Amino acid sequence: MSTHLLPDTVALTGRSLRHVTRSVDTIITTVIMPIAMLLLFVYVFGGAIQTRSASYVDYLLPGILLITVATGVSYTAVRLFVDRSSGIFERFQSLPIARPAALWAHVLTSLVANVLALVVVVLVAVLVDFRSPAGIGAWAAVAGMLIVFTLALTWVAVIAGLSASSAEGAGAFSYPLIFLPFISSAFVPTDTMPGPIRVFAEYQPVTPIVDAIRALLAGQPPGTDLWVALAWCLALLLVAYAAAMATYHRRGA
Amino acid sequence: MMHAIQVNGLTKSYGELAVLQGVDLTVARGAVVALLGSNGAGKTTLVKILSTLLTADGGTARVAGHDVRSEPAKVRAAISLTGQSAAVDEILTGRENLILMARLRHVPDPRAVADGLLEQFSLAEAATRRVATYSGGMRRRLDVAMSLIGDPPVIFLDEPTTGLDPQARLEVWATIKELARHGTSVLLTTQYLEEAEALADRIAILHQGRIVVDGTLTELKALLPPATVEYVEKQPTLEDVYFTLLGASQEGTTP
């Protein structure tokens, strides 16, 4: 029945995209937290933070973009959980469809919703004087990096959505992901941090991802950060995908 | 003769809890069989195994001639699942639910199929409203309509009237009788004895993990001592009162 994978995924993605577009509140809450953080750091804390960037919003934006994705994928987990608990997921599984389509639909919906949220956050950043000399190539690299990052976190969200026993639990998995950028180079340079925290900050995945995006947006060569960041994202993507599929098969028939 | 459903010695445990302890059940082609049992008797577990959502620990089950374990895709092409175990999408409209189901069943012209069913189930006026605004009866009618797409020869109705008001329950009953007339095989789970009496050709009772009784209503009644004749004053039941008072509106909606 795998011959139907593409049409079935298209049909089910259309369905879950309607869930996103018809609950405007989830779109707003997805972008409102990162935007609030952006404004808070630019206008309240930013003045007291010393970075090497000319403007703090230029320094800050990459971290805010990662937080946007981390917030966005929590809704992916919740949507999947609601499908499971309402029984509609079982209805789909009892149909003669390519079964993985039910998961891929959520993954593609997550990708579309997060890309929209990222565009909104970047536009708001432009309003508060974010400027970038980056060319098309650098922007494409940033977009590619964020898409791989979104896919990786989305598959983590699928694990949460498949294994949670409550909607709150499904959404809560993303709290550590939202918090992780704070102990990285996203908001302040890591060289002000004390020993062990600094070591953690410099070797956790958020720092190379943030540094690579920041260099690309500043029109500078990202150097090895780009490859380290890409390696982290792809490794996370593969591990999360394998774990999500294992969870799916353990729970399914 | 090939049966619609044939179950032999089916077992299923959740950890220590043995839910099914050797279930044997046969549903002949075109028959409506009611599976009775209290809450937690394992009715839903059995339906989920037969609809390939769960795997049994032991025993065999064939649906429409296909083994649920080794040929699950063929089983899924021959069945549909409705009721407690299968939801409708509340955020989509009635029409969108039907079109989605038609696309997933890969039938030609999903829109025409949806429109036909909306008409048949008196949902045409509500077609463009979100299902969240539907009454319980409308929702269950939509549920049954969705399960008819692609004409599956075997339908599982898992507690189709649980939580419905008496009016809506009669509407669903009428739909099920219509299904049976068209030769669809139906396995109906219910907690309501009168529902089994009204709809089923055969009645099976699942108790403590086994089918303890299986037969027609007449056969089941014959298990008890012969009826004694008593003279009692016939009081109207509450149901009689309810439908007499709501008489006009009832005639309008019950086919």
Short mmCIF file of C-alpha atoms in Angstrom, two decimals:
data_model
loop_
_atom_site.label_atom_id
_atom_site.label_comp_id
_atom_site.label_asym_id
_atom_site.label_seq_id
_atom_site.Cartn_x
_atom_site.Cartn_y
_atom_site.Cartn_z
CA MET A 1 0.00 0.00 0.00
CA SER A 2 3.07 2.24 0.09
CA THR A 3 2.21 3.31 -3.47
CA HIS A 4 -0.28 5.70 -1.86
CA LEU A 5 2.27 7.41 0.38
CA LEU A 6 2.39 10.64 -1.62
CA PRO A 7 -1.36 11.22 -2.23
CA ASP A 8 -2.22 10.11 1.32
CA THR A 9 0.39 12.46 2.80
CA VAL A 10 -0.94 15.31 0.66
CA ALA A 11 -4.54 14.66 1.77
CA LEU A 12 -3.63 14.44 5.45
CA THR A 13 -1.29 17.44 5.31
CA GLY A 14 -4.13 19.50 3.82
CA ARG A 15 -6.23 18.46 6.78
CA SER A 16 -3.73 19.38 9.50
CA LEU A 17 -2.80 22.65 7.77
CA ARG A 18 -6.49 23.56 8.08
CA HIS A 19 -6.18 22.92 11.80
CA VAL A 20 -3.36 25.46 11.90
CA THR A 21 -5.08 28.12 9.78
CA ARG A 22 -8.39 27.70 11.62
CA SER A 23 -6.93 28.15 15.08
CA VAL A 24 -5.40 31.58 14.73
CA ASP A 25 -4.69 31.62 18.47
CA THR A 26 -1.98 28.94 18.07
CA ILE A 27 -0.29 30.96 15.32
CA ILE A 28 -0.29 34.05 17.52
CA THR A 29 1.03 32.27 20.60
CA THR A 30 3.72 30.61 18.48
CA VAL A 31 5.18 33.97 17.45
CA ILE A 32 4.20 36.16 20.41
CA MET A 33 6.65 34.61 22.88
CA PRO A 34 9.75 34.94 20.67
CA ILE A 35 8.69 38.46 19.63
CA ALA A 36 8.16 39.47 23.27
CA MET A 37 11.61 38.09 24.09
CA LEU A 38 13.11 39.92 21.14
CA LEU A 39 11.64 43.24 22.28
CA LEU A 40 12.52 42.60 25.93
CA PHE A 41 16.15 41.91 25.16
CA VAL A 42 16.52 44.68 22.59
CA TYR A 43 14.87 47.43 24.63
CA VAL A 44 15.30 46.35 28.27
CA PHE A 45 18.38 44.15 28.74
CA GLY A 46 20.21 44.88 25.51
CA GLY A 47 21.62 48.24 26.57
CA ALA A 48 23.59 46.58 29.36
CA ILE A 49 24.90 43.64 27.33
CA GLN A 50 28.32 43.97 25.71
CA THR A 51 28.72 42.14 22.40
CA ARG A 52 31.05 42.60 19.49
CA SER A 53 28.16 43.24 17.11
CA ALA A 54 27.36 46.81 16.14
CA SER A 55 23.69 46.43 17.15
CA TYR A 56 22.30 44.06 19.76
CA VAL A 57 19.29 43.01 17.62
CA ASP A 58 21.72 41.71 14.98
CA TYR A 59 23.47 39.71 17.70
CA LEU A 60 20.21 38.45 19.22
CA LEU A 61 18.11 37.40 16.21
CA PRO A 62 19.63 33.93 15.55
CA GLY A 63 18.84 32.80 19.12
CA ILE A 64 15.32 34.20 18.87
CA LEU A 65 14.78 32.25 15.64
CA LEU A 66 15.76 28.99 17.37
CA ILE A 67 13.36 29.80 20.23
CA THR A 68 10.62 30.40 17.65
CA VAL A 69 11.11 26.89 16.30
CA ALA A 70 11.27 25.39 19.81
CA THR A 71 7.94 27.07 20.67
CA GLY A 72 6.39 26.11 17.34
CA VAL A 73 7.14 22.38 17.59
CA SER A 74 5.36 22.13 20.94
CA TYR A 75 2.11 22.64 18.99
CA THR A 76 3.15 19.84 16.64
CA ALA A 77 3.36 17.50 19.63
CA VAL A 78 0.00 18.73 20.95
CA ARG A 79 -1.72 18.32 17.56
CA LEU A 80 -0.41 14.76 17.27
CA PHE A 81 -1.47 13.97 20.84
CA VAL A 82 -4.98 15.34 20.23
CA ASP A 83 -5.30 13.19 17.10
CA ARG A 84 -4.30 10.13 19.11
CA SER A 85 -6.57 10.81 22.08
CA SER A 86 -9.61 11.80 19.99
CA GLY A 87 -9.50 8.52 18.05
CA ILE A 88 -9.06 10.08 14.61
CA PHE A 89 -5.49 8.76 14.43
CA GLU A 90 -6.90 5.23 14.88
CA ARG A 91 -9.51 5.87 12.23
CA PHE A 92 -6.73 6.82 9.79
CA GLN A 93 -4.72 3.75 10.80
CA SER A 94 -7.71 1.50 10.12
CA LEU A 95 -7.95 2.79 6.53
CA PRO A 96 -6.19 1.28 3.51
CA ILE A 97 -3.64 4.11 3.46
CA ALA A 98 0.14 4.20 3.57
CA ARG A 99 0.31 4.36 7.38
CA PRO A 100 3.41 6.58 7.78
CA ALA A 101 1.45 9.29 5.92
CA ALA A 102 -0.33 10.09 9.20
CA LEU A 103 3.04 11.07 10.74
CA TRP A 104 4.49 12.75 7.66
CA ALA A 105 1.43 14.99 7.46
CA HIS A 106 2.19 16.32 10.94
CA VAL A 107 5.86 16.76 10.07
CA LEU A 108 5.13 18.75 6.89
CA THR A 109 2.50 20.84 8.68
CA SER A 110 5.05 21.60 11.40
CA LEU A 111 7.55 22.68 8.75
CA VAL A 112 5.09 25.03 7.02
CA ALA A 113 3.83 26.53 10.32
CA ASN A 114 7.36 27.11 11.60
CA VAL A 115 8.57 28.69 8.36
CA LEU A 116 5.62 31.11 8.54
CA ALA A 117 6.42 31.93 12.17
CA LEU A 118 10.11 32.49 11.32
CA VAL A 119 9.18 34.90 8.51
CA VAL A 120 6.93 36.87 10.90
CA VAL A 121 9.68 37.09 13.54
CA VAL A 122 12.28 38.24 10.98
CA LEU A 123 9.87 40.94 9.74
CA VAL A 124 9.34 42.17 13.30
CA ALA A 125 13.12 42.20 13.79
CA VAL A 126 13.44 44.37 10.67
CA LEU A 127 10.93 46.78 12.21
CA VAL A 128 13.20 47.15 15.27
CA ASP A 129 16.21 47.88 13.05
CA PHE A 130 17.62 44.46 12.29
CA ARG A 131 19.80 44.90 9.21
CA SER A 132 21.81 42.33 7.28
CA PRO A 133 24.32 42.76 4.46
CA ALA A 134 23.94 39.05 3.63
CA GLY A 135 23.43 38.06 -0.01
CA ILE A 136 21.01 35.52 -1.47
CA GLY A 137 23.47 32.67 -0.94
CA ALA A 138 23.93 33.43 2.76
CA TRP A 139 20.16 33.79 3.29
CA ALA A 140 19.61 30.48 1.50
CA ALA A 141 22.18 28.87 3.82
CA VAL A 142 20.39 30.34 6.86
CA ALA A 143 17.03 29.09 5.55
CA GLY A 144 18.49 25.64 4.90
CA MET A 145 19.99 25.48 8.39
CA LEU A 146 16.70 26.55 10.02
CA ILE A 147 14.73 24.00 7.97
CA VAL A 148 17.02 21.14 9.03
CA PHE A 149 16.82 22.40 12.64
CA THR A 150 12.99 22.54 12.41
CA LEU A 151 12.81 19.02 10.99
CA ALA A 152 15.07 17.71 13.75
CA LEU A 153 13.00 19.31 16.53
CA THR A 154 9.78 18.25 14.76
CA TRP A 155 10.75 14.59 14.97
CA VAL A 156 11.55 15.12 18.66
CA ALA A 157 8.03 16.59 18.92
CA VAL A 158 6.63 13.47 17.21
CA ILE A 159 8.20 11.30 19.95
CA ALA A 160 6.56 13.54 22.58
CA GLY A 161 3.21 13.52 20.77
CA LEU A 162 3.24 9.72 20.43
CA SER A 163 4.30 8.94 23.99
CA ALA A 164 2.61 11.67 26.08
CA SER A 165 -0.36 10.79 28.25
CA SER A 166 -1.77 14.33 28.40
CA ALA A 167 -1.87 17.36 26.11
CA GLU A 168 0.09 19.37 28.70
CA GLY A 169 2.76 16.68 28.79
CA ALA A 170 2.94 16.65 24.99
CA GLY A 171 3.56 20.40 24.90
CA ALA A 172 5.91 20.60 27.88
CA PHE A 173 8.76 18.68 26.22
CA SER A 174 9.75 21.90 24.47
CA TYR A 175 10.47 23.89 27.66
CA PRO A 176 14.09 22.68 27.88
CA LEU A 177 14.49 23.38 24.16
CA ILE A 178 13.28 26.94 24.70
CA PHE A 179 15.62 27.30 27.68
CA LEU A 180 18.73 25.86 26.02
CA PRO A 181 19.61 29.03 24.02
CA PHE A 182 19.96 30.95 27.32
CA ILE A 183 23.02 28.84 28.21
CA SER A 184 24.69 29.43 24.86
CA SER A 185 26.09 32.30 22.85
CA ALA A 186 22.53 33.30 21.82
CA PHE A 187 22.03 36.19 24.24
CA VAL A 188 25.47 36.97 25.69
CA PRO A 189 29.00 35.99 24.63
CA THR A 190 30.07 32.79 26.40
CA ASP A 191 33.41 34.22 27.63
CA THR A 192 31.68 36.01 30.54
CA MET A 193 30.33 32.72 31.93
CA PRO A 194 32.05 30.86 34.81
CA GLY A 195 34.08 27.67 34.04
CA PRO A 196 31.75 24.63 33.86
CA ILE A 197 28.78 26.62 32.51
CA ARG A 198 31.04 28.12 29.86
CA VAL A 199 32.24 24.68 28.81
CA PHE A 200 28.65 23.48 28.56
CA ALA A 201 27.63 26.59 26.63
CA GLU A 202 30.43 26.27 24.14
CA TYR A 203 29.95 22.59 23.41
CA GLN A 204 26.15 22.35 23.27
CA PRO A 205 24.58 22.42 19.79
CA VAL A 206 22.83 25.79 20.10
CA THR A 207 26.12 27.74 20.18
CA PRO A 208 27.53 26.58 16.82
CA ILE A 209 24.08 26.90 15.18
CA VAL A 210 23.64 30.45 16.54
CA ASP A 211 27.24 31.41 15.67
CA ALA A 212 26.92 30.06 12.13
CA ILE A 213 23.60 31.86 11.46
CA ARG A 214 24.95 35.05 13.03
CA ALA A 215 28.07 35.00 10.84
CA LEU A 216 26.01 34.31 7.70
CA LEU A 217 23.60 37.16 8.48
CA ALA A 218 26.52 39.50 9.20
CA GLY A 219 27.91 38.75 5.76
CA GLN A 220 30.95 36.96 7.22
CA PRO A 221 32.23 33.46 6.44
CA PRO A 222 30.76 31.08 9.07
CA GLY A 223 33.90 28.90 9.03
CA THR A 224 33.79 25.53 10.80
CA ASP A 225 30.72 26.58 12.86
CA LEU A 226 28.58 25.92 9.79
CA TRP A 227 29.71 22.29 9.51
CA VAL A 228 29.58 21.66 13.25
CA ALA A 229 26.06 23.14 13.33
CA LEU A 230 24.94 21.11 10.34
CA ALA A 231 26.42 17.94 11.82
CA TRP A 232 24.54 18.53 15.11
CA CYS A 233 21.25 19.17 13.29
CA LEU A 234 21.56 16.16 10.98
CA ALA A 235 22.62 13.88 13.83
CA LEU A 236 19.66 15.04 15.94
CA LEU A 237 17.36 14.61 12.95
CA LEU A 238 18.48 11.02 12.34
CA VAL A 239 18.34 10.00 16.00
CA ALA A 240 14.95 11.67 16.56
CA TYR A 241 13.52 10.14 13.36
CA ALA A 242 14.70 6.65 14.35
CA ALA A 243 13.37 7.04 17.90
CA ALA A 244 10.03 8.43 16.66
CA MET A 245 9.60 5.53 14.23
CA ALA A 246 10.51 3.03 16.96
CA THR A 247 7.93 4.65 19.28
CA TYR A 248 5.35 4.58 16.48
CA HIS A 249 5.89 0.90 15.72
CA ARG A 250 5.91 -0.05 19.40
CA ARG A 251 2.56 1.68 19.92
CA GLY A 252 0.99 0.70 16.61
CA ALA A 253 -0.12 -2.73 15.48
CA MET B 1 -18.56 -20.67 2.92
CA MET B 2 -16.34 -17.71 3.73
CA HIS B 3 -17.47 -15.80 6.81
CA ALA B 4 -17.21 -12.03 7.21
CA ILE B 5 -15.43 -12.47 10.52
CA GLN B 6 -13.98 -15.65 11.99
CA VAL B 7 -12.24 -15.57 15.36
CA ASN B 8 -10.64 -18.59 17.03
CA GLY B 9 -9.11 -18.73 20.48
CA LEU B 10 -8.09 -15.06 20.49
CA THR B 11 -6.12 -13.92 23.54
CA LYS B 12 -4.83 -10.51 24.59
CA SER B 13 -3.32 -9.29 27.85
CA TYR B 14 -2.22 -5.88 29.02
CA GLY B 15 0.58 -6.80 31.40
CA GLU B 16 -1.02 -8.89 34.15
CA LEU B 17 -4.54 -8.13 33.01
CA ALA B 18 -5.88 -10.85 30.68
CA VAL B 19 -8.60 -9.07 28.73
CA LEU B 20 -9.36 -11.71 26.10
CA GLN B 21 -8.90 -15.33 27.21
CA GLY B 22 -9.80 -17.36 24.13
CA VAL B 23 -12.53 -15.62 22.18
CA ASP B 24 -14.39 -17.61 19.48
CA LEU B 25 -16.81 -15.71 17.29
CA THR B 26 -18.24 -15.98 13.79
CA VAL B 27 -20.09 -13.33 11.83
CA ALA B 28 -21.76 -14.68 8.71
CA ARG B 29 -21.74 -12.61 5.54
CA GLY B 30 -24.48 -9.99 5.57
CA ALA B 31 -25.31 -10.57 9.24
CA VAL B 32 -25.56 -8.04 12.04
CA VAL B 33 -23.99 -9.46 15.20
CA ALA B 34 -24.23 -7.58 18.48
CA LEU B 35 -21.39 -8.02 20.93
CA LEU B 36 -22.67 -7.34 24.42
CA GLY B 37 -20.60 -6.86 27.51
CA SER B 38 -20.11 -4.59 30.47
CA ASN B 39 -17.58 -1.77 30.52
CA GLY B 40 -14.08 -3.21 30.43
CA ALA B 41 -15.24 -6.61 29.16
CA GLY B 42 -12.87 -6.28 26.20
CA LYS B 43 -15.31 -5.37 23.42
CA THR B 44 -13.20 -2.48 22.19
CA THR B 45 -10.00 -4.55 22.45
CA LEU B 46 -11.58 -7.20 20.23
CA VAL B 47 -12.72 -4.58 17.69
CA LYS B 48 -9.24 -3.03 17.65
CA ILE B 49 -7.62 -6.40 16.98
CA LEU B 50 -10.09 -7.12 14.17
CA SER B 51 -9.48 -3.69 12.63
CA THR B 52 -5.66 -4.24 12.78
CA LEU B 53 -5.03 -1.49 15.35
CA LEU B 54 -3.80 -3.98 17.97
CA THR B 55 -2.08 -7.35 17.63
CA ALA B 56 -3.42 -10.32 19.55
CA ASP B 57 -1.16 -12.40 21.80
CA GLY B 58 -2.57 -15.68 20.52
CA GLY B 59 -5.30 -17.27 18.42
CA THR B 60 -6.37 -16.35 14.90
CA ALA B 61 -8.74 -13.84 13.39
CA ARG B 62 -9.82 -13.54 9.77
CA VAL B 63 -11.81 -10.64 8.41
CA ALA B 64 -13.29 -10.84 4.89
CA GLY B 65 -11.13 -13.94 4.39
CA HIS B 66 -7.83 -12.27 5.32
CA ASP B 67 -5.71 -12.94 8.38
CA VAL B 68 -5.46 -9.78 10.50
CA ARG B 69 -1.86 -10.52 11.44
CA SER B 70 -0.33 -11.53 8.10
CA GLU B 71 -2.52 -9.52 5.68
CA PRO B 72 -3.44 -6.35 7.58
CA ALA B 73 -3.50 -4.16 4.45
CA LYS B 74 -6.08 -6.43 2.79
CA VAL B 75 -8.17 -6.39 5.97
CA ARG B 76 -8.08 -2.57 6.07
CA ALA B 77 -9.27 -2.40 2.48
CA ALA B 78 -12.32 -4.49 3.43
CA ILE B 79 -13.42 -2.82 6.69
CA SER B 80 -14.39 0.42 8.24
CA LEU B 81 -14.41 1.46 11.85
CA THR B 82 -16.87 3.86 13.48
CA GLY B 83 -18.14 4.86 16.88
CA GLN B 84 -16.21 5.12 20.12
CA SER B 85 -12.87 4.04 18.61
CA ALA B 86 -12.97 6.35 15.60
CA ALA B 87 -13.46 10.08 15.67
CA VAL B 88 -14.63 12.63 13.14
CA ASP B 89 -12.56 15.79 12.67
CA GLU B 90 -14.24 18.60 14.61
CA ILE B 91 -12.28 21.41 13.00
CA LEU B 92 -13.20 20.38 9.46
CA THR B 93 -16.71 20.77 8.03
CA GLY B 94 -18.93 17.77 7.40
CA ARG B 95 -18.19 17.91 3.68
CA GLU B 96 -14.42 18.19 4.27
CA ASN B 97 -14.53 15.12 6.54
CA LEU B 98 -16.26 13.10 3.84
CA ILE B 99 -13.94 14.31 1.06
CA LEU B 100 -10.89 13.51 3.19
CA MET B 101 -12.19 10.01 3.84
CA ALA B 102 -12.97 9.52 0.13
CA ARG B 103 -9.44 10.61 -0.82
CA LEU B 104 -7.90 8.29 1.77
CA ARG B 105 -10.01 5.42 0.43
CA HIS B 106 -8.80 6.33 -3.06
CA VAL B 107 -12.29 6.40 -4.61
CA PRO B 108 -12.83 8.35 -7.82
CA ASP B 109 -14.50 11.78 -7.60
CA PRO B 110 -14.40 12.38 -3.81
CA ARG B 111 -16.55 15.52 -4.09
CA ALA B 112 -19.46 13.75 -5.77
CA VAL B 113 -19.24 10.92 -3.22
CA ALA B 114 -19.33 13.45 -0.38
CA ASP B 115 -22.31 15.32 -1.81
CA GLY B 116 -24.25 12.10 -2.32
CA LEU B 117 -23.70 11.02 1.29
CA LEU B 118 -24.54 14.47 2.69
CA GLU B 119 -27.88 14.23 0.89
CA GLN B 120 -28.50 10.63 1.97
CA PHE B 121 -27.80 11.39 5.65
CA SER B 122 -29.73 14.69 5.76
CA LEU B 123 -26.56 16.66 6.39
CA ALA B 124 -26.63 18.78 3.22
CA GLU B 125 -27.67 21.93 5.05
CA ALA B 126 -24.93 21.53 7.64
CA ALA B 127 -22.32 20.51 5.05
CA THR B 128 -20.25 23.69 5.26
CA ARG B 129 -20.43 24.03 9.06
CA ARG B 130 -17.62 22.82 11.29
CA VAL B 131 -18.40 19.49 12.93
CA ALA B 132 -17.76 21.09 16.35
CA THR B 133 -21.15 22.81 15.93
CA TYR B 134 -23.01 19.54 15.18
CA SER B 135 -25.35 17.81 17.63
CA GLY B 136 -24.40 14.36 18.91
CA GLY B 137 -26.82 12.70 16.49
CA MET B 138 -25.56 14.62 13.47
CA ARG B 139 -21.99 13.79 14.38
CA ARG B 140 -22.76 10.07 14.63
CA ARG B 141 -24.65 10.19 11.31
CA LEU B 142 -21.59 11.80 9.73
CA ASP B 143 -19.44 9.12 11.36
CA VAL B 144 -21.55 6.34 9.83
CA ALA B 145 -21.62 8.16 6.45
CA MET B 146 -17.81 8.33 6.48
CA SER B 147 -17.60 4.61 7.12
CA LEU B 148 -19.72 3.79 4.04
CA ILE B 149 -17.28 5.38 1.57
CA GLY B 150 -15.75 2.78 -0.70
CA ASP B 151 -18.49 0.25 0.22
CA PRO B 152 -16.47 -1.84 2.68
CA PRO B 153 -18.10 -5.27 3.09
CA VAL B 154 -17.46 -5.37 6.86
CA ILE B 155 -18.27 -2.54 9.28
CA PHE B 156 -17.37 -2.30 12.96
CA LEU B 157 -19.73 -0.12 14.97
CA ASP B 158 -18.13 0.41 18.36
CA GLU B 159 -20.85 1.58 20.78
CA PRO B 160 -22.50 3.71 18.10
CA THR B 161 -25.18 5.18 20.37
CA THR B 162 -23.30 5.70 23.63
CA GLY B 163 -23.89 9.22 24.87
CA LEU B 164 -26.71 9.98 22.43
CA ASP B 165 -30.18 11.21 23.39
CA PRO B 166 -33.12 8.84 22.61
CA GLN B 167 -34.02 10.72 19.43
CA ALA B 168 -30.50 10.54 18.00
CA ARG B 169 -30.25 6.89 19.01
CA LEU B 170 -33.32 6.04 16.91
CA GLU B 171 -31.77 7.90 13.96
CA VAL B 172 -28.60 5.83 14.22
CA TRP B 173 -30.64 2.63 14.56
CA ALA B 174 -32.50 3.43 11.35
CA THR B 175 -29.15 3.93 9.59
CA ILE B 176 -27.81 0.60 10.83
CA LYS B 177 -30.97 -1.22 9.66
CA GLU B 178 -30.47 0.39 6.26
CA LEU B 179 -26.87 -0.90 6.18
CA ALA B 180 -27.98 -4.42 6.98
CA ARG B 181 -30.53 -4.31 4.16
CA HIS B 182 -27.70 -3.65 1.70
CA GLY B 183 -25.87 -6.81 2.71
CA THR B 184 -23.08 -5.25 4.73
CA SER B 185 -21.77 -7.42 7.56
CA VAL B 186 -21.84 -5.55 10.84
CA LEU B 187 -20.20 -6.24 14.19
CA LEU B 188 -21.89 -3.96 16.67
CA THR B 189 -20.66 -3.53 20.23
CA THR B 190 -23.06 -2.13 22.77
CA GLN B 191 -23.89 -1.99 26.44
CA TYR B 192 -27.59 -1.54 25.71
CA LEU B 193 -29.55 -4.77 25.66
CA GLU B 194 -32.50 -3.24 23.81
CA GLU B 195 -30.12 -2.07 21.08
CA ALA B 196 -28.97 -5.64 20.49
CA GLU B 197 -32.61 -6.80 20.48
CA ALA B 198 -33.63 -4.17 17.95
CA LEU B 199 -30.77 -4.56 15.47
CA ALA B 200 -28.98 -7.88 15.65
CA ASP B 201 -29.51 -11.18 13.86
CA ARG B 202 -27.29 -12.83 16.46
CA ILE B 203 -26.15 -11.78 19.88
CA ALA B 204 -22.85 -12.73 21.53
CA ILE B 205 -22.05 -11.91 25.13
CA LEU B 206 -18.44 -11.27 26.10
CA HIS B 207 -17.82 -11.90 29.77
CA GLN B 208 -14.53 -12.41 31.65
CA GLY B 209 -12.56 -12.67 28.44
CA ARG B 210 -14.72 -15.27 26.69
CA ILE B 211 -17.88 -15.43 24.60
CA VAL B 212 -20.24 -17.05 27.09
CA VAL B 213 -23.35 -17.08 24.91
CA ASP B 214 -23.81 -16.82 21.15
CA GLY B 215 -27.11 -17.20 19.32
CA THR B 216 -30.27 -15.61 17.98
CA LEU B 217 -32.54 -13.78 20.38
CA THR B 218 -34.98 -16.70 20.29
CA GLU B 219 -32.20 -19.16 21.10
CA LEU B 220 -31.02 -16.97 23.94
CA LYS B 221 -34.54 -16.70 25.35
CA ALA B 222 -34.84 -20.49 25.15
CA LEU B 223 -31.93 -20.79 27.58
CA LEU B 224 -34.24 -19.60 30.36
CA PRO B 225 -37.12 -21.65 31.83
CA PRO B 226 -40.37 -21.42 29.81
CA ALA B 227 -42.17 -18.13 30.23
CA THR B 228 -44.85 -17.96 32.86
CA VAL B 229 -47.98 -15.94 32.16
CA GLU B 230 -48.57 -13.01 34.48
CA TYR B 231 -51.20 -10.34 34.25
CA VAL B 232 -49.83 -6.86 34.82
CA GLU B 233 -51.28 -3.43 34.33
CA LYS B 234 -49.49 -1.90 31.35
CA GLN B 235 -48.08 1.44 32.41
CA PRO B 236 -46.55 3.66 29.75
CA THR B 237 -42.77 3.60 29.91
CA LEU B 238 -40.86 6.81 30.26
CA GLU B 239 -39.75 6.28 26.67
CA ASP B 240 -43.41 6.17 25.54
CA VAL B 241 -44.06 9.42 27.42
CA TYR B 242 -40.95 11.04 26.01
CA PHE B 243 -41.78 10.26 22.41
CA THR B 244 -45.51 11.04 22.79
CA LEU B 245 -44.66 14.49 24.09
CA LEU B 246 -42.05 15.05 21.36
CA GLY B 247 -44.17 13.19 18.80
CA ALA B 248 -44.28 15.80 16.09
CA SER B 249 -40.55 16.42 15.90
CA GLN B 250 -39.81 12.70 16.11
CA GLU B 251 -41.82 11.93 12.98
CA GLY B 252 -39.92 14.60 11.16
CA THR B 253 -36.49 13.12 11.73
CA THR B 254 -36.92 9.38 11.94
CA PRO B 255 -36.82 7.84 8.47
#
